[in-house]
PDB file of C-alpha atoms in Angstrom:
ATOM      1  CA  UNK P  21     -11.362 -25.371 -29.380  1.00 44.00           C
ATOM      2  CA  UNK P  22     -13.041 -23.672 -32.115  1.00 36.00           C
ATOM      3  CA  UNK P  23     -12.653 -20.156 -30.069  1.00 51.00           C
ATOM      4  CA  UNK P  24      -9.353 -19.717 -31.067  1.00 49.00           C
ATOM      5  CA  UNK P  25      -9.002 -20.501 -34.810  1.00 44.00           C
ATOM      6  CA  UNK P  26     -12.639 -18.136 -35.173  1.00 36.00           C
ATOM      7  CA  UNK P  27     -10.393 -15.261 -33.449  1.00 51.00           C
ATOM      8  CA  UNK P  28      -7.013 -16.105 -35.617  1.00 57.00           C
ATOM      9  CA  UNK P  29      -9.033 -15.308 -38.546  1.00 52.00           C
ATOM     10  CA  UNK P  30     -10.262 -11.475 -37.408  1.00 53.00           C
ATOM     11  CA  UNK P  31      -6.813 -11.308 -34.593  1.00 54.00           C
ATOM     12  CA  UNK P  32      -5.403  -7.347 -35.165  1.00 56.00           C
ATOM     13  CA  UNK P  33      -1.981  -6.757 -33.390  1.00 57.00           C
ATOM     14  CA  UNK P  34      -4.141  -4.798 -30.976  1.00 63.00           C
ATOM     15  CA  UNK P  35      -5.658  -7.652 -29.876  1.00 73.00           C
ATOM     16  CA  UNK P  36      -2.872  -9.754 -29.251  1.00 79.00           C
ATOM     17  CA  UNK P  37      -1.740  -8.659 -25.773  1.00 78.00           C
ATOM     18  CA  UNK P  38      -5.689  -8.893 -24.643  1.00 85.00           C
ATOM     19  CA  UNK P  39      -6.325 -11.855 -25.633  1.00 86.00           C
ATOM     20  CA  UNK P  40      -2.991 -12.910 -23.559  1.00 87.00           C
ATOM     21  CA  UNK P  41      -4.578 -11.210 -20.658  1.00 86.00           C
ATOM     22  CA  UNK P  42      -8.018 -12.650 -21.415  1.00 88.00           C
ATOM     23  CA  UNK P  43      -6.734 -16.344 -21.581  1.00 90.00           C
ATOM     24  CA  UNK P  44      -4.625 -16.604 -18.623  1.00 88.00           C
ATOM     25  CA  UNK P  45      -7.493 -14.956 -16.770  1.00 88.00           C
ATOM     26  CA  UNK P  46      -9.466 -18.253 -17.630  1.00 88.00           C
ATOM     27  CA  UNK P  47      -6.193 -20.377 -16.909  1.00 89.00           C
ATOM     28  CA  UNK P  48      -6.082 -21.362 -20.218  1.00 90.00           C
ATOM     29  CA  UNK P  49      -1.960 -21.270 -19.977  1.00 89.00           C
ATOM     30  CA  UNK P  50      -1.517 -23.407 -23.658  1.00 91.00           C
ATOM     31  CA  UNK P  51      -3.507 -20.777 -25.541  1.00 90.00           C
ATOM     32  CA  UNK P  52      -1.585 -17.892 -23.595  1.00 89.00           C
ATOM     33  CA  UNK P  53       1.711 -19.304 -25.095  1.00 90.00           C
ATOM     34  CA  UNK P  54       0.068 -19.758 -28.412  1.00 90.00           C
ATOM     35  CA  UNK P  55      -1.073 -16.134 -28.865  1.00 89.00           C
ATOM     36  CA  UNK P  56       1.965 -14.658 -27.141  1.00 91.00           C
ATOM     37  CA  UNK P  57       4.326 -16.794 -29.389  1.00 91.00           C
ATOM     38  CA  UNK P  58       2.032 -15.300 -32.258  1.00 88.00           C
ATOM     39  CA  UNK P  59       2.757 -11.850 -31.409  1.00 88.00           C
ATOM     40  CA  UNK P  60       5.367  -9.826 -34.127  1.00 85.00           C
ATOM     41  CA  UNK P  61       6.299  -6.926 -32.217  1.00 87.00           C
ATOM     42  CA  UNK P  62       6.074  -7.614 -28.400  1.00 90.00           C
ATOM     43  CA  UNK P  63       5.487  -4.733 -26.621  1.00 90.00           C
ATOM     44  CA  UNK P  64       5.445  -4.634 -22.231  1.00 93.00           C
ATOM     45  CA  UNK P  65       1.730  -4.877 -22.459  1.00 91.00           C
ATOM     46  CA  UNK P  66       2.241  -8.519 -24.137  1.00 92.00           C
ATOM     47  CA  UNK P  67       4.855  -9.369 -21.874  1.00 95.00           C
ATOM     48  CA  UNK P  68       2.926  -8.388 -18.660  1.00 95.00           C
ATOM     49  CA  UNK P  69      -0.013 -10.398 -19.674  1.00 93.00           C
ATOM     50  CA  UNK P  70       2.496 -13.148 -19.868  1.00 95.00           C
ATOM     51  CA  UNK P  71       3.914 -12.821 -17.075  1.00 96.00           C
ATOM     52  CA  UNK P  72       0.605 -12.291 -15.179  1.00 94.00           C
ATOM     53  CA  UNK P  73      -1.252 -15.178 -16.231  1.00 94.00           C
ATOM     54  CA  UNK P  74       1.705 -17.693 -16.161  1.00 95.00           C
ATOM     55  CA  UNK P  75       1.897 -16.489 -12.177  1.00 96.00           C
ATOM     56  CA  UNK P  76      -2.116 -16.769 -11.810  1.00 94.00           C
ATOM     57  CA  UNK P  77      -1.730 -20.194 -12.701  1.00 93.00           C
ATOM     58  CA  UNK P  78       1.367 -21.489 -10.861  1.00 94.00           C
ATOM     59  CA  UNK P  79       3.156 -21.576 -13.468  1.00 95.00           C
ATOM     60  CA  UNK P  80       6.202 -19.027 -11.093  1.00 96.00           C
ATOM     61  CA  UNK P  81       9.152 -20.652 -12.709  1.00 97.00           C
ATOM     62  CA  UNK P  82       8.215 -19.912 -15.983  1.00 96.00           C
ATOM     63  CA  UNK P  83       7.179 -16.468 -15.460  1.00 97.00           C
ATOM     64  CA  UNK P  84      10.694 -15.841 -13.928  1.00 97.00           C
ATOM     65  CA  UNK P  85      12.023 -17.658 -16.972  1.00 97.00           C
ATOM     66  CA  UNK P  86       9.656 -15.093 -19.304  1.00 97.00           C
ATOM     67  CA  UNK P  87      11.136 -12.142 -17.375  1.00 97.00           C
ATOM     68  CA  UNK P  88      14.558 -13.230 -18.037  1.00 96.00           C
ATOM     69  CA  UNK P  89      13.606 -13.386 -21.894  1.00 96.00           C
ATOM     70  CA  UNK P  90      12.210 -10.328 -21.932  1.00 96.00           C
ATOM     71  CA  UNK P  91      14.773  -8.799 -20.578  1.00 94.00           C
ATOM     72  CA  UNK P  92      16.966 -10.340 -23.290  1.00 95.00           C
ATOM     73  CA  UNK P  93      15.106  -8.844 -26.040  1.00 94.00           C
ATOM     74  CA  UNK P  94      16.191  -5.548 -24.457  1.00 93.00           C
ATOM     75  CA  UNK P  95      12.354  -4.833 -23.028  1.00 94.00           C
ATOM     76  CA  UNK P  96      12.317  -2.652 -19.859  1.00 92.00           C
ATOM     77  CA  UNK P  97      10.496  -3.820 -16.720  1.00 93.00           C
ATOM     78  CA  UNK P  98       7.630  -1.345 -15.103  1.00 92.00           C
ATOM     79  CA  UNK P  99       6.690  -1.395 -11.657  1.00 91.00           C
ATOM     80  CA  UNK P 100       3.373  -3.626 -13.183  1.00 92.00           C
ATOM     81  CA  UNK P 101       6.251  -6.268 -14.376  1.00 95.00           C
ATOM     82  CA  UNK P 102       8.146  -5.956 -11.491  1.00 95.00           C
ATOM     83  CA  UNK P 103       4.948  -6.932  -9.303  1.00 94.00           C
ATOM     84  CA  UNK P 104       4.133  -9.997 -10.725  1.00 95.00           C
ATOM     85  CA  UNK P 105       7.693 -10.911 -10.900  1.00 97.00           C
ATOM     86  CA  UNK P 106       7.943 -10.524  -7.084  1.00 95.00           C
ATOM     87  CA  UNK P 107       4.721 -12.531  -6.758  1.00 95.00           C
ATOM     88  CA  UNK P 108       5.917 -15.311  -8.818  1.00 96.00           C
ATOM     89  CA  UNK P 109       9.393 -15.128  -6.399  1.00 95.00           C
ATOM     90  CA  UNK P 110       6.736 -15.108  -3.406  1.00 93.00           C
ATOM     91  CA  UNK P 111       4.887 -18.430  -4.798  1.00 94.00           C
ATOM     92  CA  UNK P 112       8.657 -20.573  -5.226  1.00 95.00           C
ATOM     93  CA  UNK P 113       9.932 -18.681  -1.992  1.00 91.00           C
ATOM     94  CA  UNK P 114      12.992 -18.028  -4.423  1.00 93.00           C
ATOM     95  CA  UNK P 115      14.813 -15.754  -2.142  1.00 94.00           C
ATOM     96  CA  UNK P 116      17.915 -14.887  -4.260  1.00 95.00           C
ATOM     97  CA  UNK P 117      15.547 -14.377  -7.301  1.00 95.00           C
ATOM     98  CA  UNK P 118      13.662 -11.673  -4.984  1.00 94.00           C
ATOM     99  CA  UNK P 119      17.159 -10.244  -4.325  1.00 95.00           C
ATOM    100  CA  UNK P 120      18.178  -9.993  -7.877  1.00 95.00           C
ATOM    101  CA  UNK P 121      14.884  -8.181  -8.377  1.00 94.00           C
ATOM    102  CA  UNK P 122      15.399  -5.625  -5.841  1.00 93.00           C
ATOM    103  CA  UNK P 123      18.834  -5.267  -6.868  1.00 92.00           C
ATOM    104  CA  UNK P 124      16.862  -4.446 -10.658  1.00 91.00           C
ATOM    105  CA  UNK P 125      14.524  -2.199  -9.476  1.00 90.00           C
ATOM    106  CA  UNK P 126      17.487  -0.270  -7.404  1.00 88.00           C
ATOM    107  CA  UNK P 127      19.381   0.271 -10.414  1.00 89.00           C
ATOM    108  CA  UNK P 128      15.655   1.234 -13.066  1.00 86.00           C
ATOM    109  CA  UNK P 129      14.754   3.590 -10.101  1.00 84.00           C
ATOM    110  CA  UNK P 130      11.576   1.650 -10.330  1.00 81.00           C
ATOM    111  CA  UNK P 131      11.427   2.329  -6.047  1.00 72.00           C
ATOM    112  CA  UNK P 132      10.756   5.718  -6.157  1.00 61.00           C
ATOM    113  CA  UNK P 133       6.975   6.105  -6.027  1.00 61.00           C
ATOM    114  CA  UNK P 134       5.208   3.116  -5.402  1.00 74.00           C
ATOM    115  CA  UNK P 135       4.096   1.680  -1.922  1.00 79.00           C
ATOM    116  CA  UNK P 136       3.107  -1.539  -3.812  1.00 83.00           C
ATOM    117  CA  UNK P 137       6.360  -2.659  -5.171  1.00 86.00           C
ATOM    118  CA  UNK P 138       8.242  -1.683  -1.895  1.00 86.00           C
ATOM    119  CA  UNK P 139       5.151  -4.056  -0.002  1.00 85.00           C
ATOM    120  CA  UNK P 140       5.759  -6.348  -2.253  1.00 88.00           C
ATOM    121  CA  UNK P 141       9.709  -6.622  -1.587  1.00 90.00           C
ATOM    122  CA  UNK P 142       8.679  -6.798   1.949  1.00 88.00           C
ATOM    123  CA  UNK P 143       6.863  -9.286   1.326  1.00 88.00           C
ATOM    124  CA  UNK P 144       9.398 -11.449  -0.240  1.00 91.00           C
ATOM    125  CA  UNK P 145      12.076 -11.249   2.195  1.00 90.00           C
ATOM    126  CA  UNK P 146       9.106 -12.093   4.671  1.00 86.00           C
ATOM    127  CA  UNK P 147       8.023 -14.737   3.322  1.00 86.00           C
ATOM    128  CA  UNK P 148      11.493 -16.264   2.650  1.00 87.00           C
ATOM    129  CA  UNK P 149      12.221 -15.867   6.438  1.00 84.00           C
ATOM    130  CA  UNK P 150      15.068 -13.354   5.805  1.00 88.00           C
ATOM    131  CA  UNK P 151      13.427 -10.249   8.518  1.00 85.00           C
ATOM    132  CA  UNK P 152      16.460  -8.709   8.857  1.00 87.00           C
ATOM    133  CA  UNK P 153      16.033  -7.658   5.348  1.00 90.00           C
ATOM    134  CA  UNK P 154      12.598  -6.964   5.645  1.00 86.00           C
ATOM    135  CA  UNK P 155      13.000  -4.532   8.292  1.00 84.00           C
ATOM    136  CA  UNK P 156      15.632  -3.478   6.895  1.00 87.00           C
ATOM    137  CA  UNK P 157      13.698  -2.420   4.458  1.00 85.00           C
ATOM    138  CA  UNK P 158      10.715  -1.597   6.620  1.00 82.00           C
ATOM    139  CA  UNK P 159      13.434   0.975   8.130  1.00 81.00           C
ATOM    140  CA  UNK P 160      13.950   3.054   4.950  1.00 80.00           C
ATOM    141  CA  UNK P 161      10.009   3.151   3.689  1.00 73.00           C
ATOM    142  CA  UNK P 162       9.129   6.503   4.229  1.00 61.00           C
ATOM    143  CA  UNK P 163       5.364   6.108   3.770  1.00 71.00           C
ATOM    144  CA  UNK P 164       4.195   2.875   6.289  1.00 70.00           C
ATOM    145  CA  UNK P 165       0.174   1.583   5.962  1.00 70.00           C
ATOM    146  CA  UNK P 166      -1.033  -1.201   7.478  1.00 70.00           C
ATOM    147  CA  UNK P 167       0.077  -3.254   4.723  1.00 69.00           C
ATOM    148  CA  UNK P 168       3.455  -2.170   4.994  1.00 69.00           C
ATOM    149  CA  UNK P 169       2.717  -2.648   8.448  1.00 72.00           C
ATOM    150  CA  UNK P 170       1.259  -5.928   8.204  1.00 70.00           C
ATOM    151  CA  UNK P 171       4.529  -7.388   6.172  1.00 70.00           C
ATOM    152  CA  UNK P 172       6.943  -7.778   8.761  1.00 69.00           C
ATOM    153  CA  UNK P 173       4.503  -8.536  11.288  1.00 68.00           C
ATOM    154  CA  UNK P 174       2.906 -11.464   9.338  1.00 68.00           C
ATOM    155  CA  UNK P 175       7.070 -12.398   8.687  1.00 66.00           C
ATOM    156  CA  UNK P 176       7.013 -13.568  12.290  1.00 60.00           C
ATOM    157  CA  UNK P 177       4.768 -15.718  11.922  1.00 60.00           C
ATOM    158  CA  UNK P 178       6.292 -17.733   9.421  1.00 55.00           C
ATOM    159  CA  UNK P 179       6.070 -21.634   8.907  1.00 52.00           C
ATOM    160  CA  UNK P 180       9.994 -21.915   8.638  1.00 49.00           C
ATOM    161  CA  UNK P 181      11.931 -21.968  11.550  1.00 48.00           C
ATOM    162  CA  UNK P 182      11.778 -18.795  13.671  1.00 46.00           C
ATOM    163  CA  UNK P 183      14.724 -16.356  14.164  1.00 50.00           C
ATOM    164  CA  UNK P 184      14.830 -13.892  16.949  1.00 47.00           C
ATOM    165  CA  UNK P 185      12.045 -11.506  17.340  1.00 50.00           C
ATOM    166  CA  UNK P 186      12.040  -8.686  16.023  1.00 52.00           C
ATOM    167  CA  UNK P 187       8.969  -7.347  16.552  1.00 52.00           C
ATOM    168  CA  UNK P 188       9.073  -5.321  19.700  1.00 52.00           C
ATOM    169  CA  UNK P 189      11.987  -2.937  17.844  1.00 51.00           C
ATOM    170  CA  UNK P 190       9.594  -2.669  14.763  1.00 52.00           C
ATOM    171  CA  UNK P 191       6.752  -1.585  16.823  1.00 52.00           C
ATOM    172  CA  UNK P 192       9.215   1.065  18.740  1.00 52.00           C
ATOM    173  CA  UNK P 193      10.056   2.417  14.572  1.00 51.00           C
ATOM    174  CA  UNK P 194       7.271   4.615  14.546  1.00 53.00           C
ATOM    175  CA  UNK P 195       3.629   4.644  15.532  1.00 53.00           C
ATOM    176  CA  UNK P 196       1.982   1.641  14.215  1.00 55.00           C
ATOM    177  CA  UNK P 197      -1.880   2.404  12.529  1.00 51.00           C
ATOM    178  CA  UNK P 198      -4.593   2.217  14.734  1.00 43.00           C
ATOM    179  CA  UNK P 199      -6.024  -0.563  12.721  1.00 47.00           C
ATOM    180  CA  UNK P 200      -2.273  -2.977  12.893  1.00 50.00           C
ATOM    181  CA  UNK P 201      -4.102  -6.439  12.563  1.00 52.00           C
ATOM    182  CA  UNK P 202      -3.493  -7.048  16.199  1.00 56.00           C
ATOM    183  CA  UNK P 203      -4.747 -11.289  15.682  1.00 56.00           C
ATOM    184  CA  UNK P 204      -1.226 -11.544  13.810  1.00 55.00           C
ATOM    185  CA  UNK P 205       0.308 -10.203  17.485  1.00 56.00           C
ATOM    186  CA  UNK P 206      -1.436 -12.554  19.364  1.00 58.00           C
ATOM    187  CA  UNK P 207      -1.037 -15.719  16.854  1.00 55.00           C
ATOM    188  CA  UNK P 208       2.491 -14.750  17.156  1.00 56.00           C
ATOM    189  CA  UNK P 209       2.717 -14.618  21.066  1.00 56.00           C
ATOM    190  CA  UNK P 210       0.449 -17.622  21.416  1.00 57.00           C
ATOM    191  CA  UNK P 211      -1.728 -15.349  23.286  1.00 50.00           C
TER     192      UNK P 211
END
């Protein structure tokens, strides 16, 4: 494609990490490697981008592999890494991958502030069919909305095989939202 070898010629370092972002926002994963691989000095911002657009185009295992580099070149993860990590863990329903993650962002103190990595961990433990973890969890979030809310509850109604509800005790935690997405309830009760 002639795109690319026009932007080689006028490329800054600057725009390195966007044009990551820009091409896996078009799924264009070959030309995401290309510029990434291209890169000198790889800051988060390039590995993010990475990251991101290998996971937007279900590409998971790679992006966990990416992490793992990155990591190797002595990078630190944000919370913004950290998310689409989780996601990519999400996509392979990699549960021990999720744990390892958790288990990073315990010991970064990446936890501390941020209802969307602590959904997101939910999330993962939900979606891996592991709810005593995810309530777990649940339990120690401080701060519930309905999408912390809507985590566990959506856990329950997992493909996999079913374990023993849960959901009454989770409901007796605290007060749910007014707005709890009740349809998950009754797809879960066969109601």
């Amino acid at each position: 494609m002639v795109v690319l070898e026009v932007e080689e010629s006028i490329w800054t370092t600057t725009d390195e990490p966007i044009l990551v972002a820009m091409y896996g926002k078009f799924g264009d994963i070959d030309r995401v490697r290309i510029v990434f691989d291209r890169i000198p000095k790889r800051d988060l911002t390039s590995w993010n981008s990475l990251i991101s657009g290998l996971v937007k185009n279900g590409a998971s295992s790679e992006a966990l592999g990416v992490f793992r580099r990155m990591r190797c070149c002595g990078v630190i993860a944000d919370c913004t890494t950290i998310l689409g990590v989780l996601s990519a863990c999400v996509n392979l329903a990699a549960l021990e991958h999720g744990r390892a993650i958790h288990g990073y962002v315990i010991c970064n103190n990446l936890i501390c502030y941020n209802d969307f990595l602590m959904n997101s961990l939910i999330e993962i433990y939900c979606s891996c069919n592991s709810m005593a973890e995810a309530i777990k969890l649940f339990d120690e979030f401080m701060q519930k909305d309905v999408v912390s809310w809507n985590s566990p509850i959506s856990g329950h109604v997992s493909p996999l095989p079913p374990k023993p509800y849960q959901l009454p005790r989770l409901l007796h935690l605290s007060t749910p939202p007014f707005d709890l997405r009740l349809e998950i309830i009754f797809v879960l009760y066969k109601v």
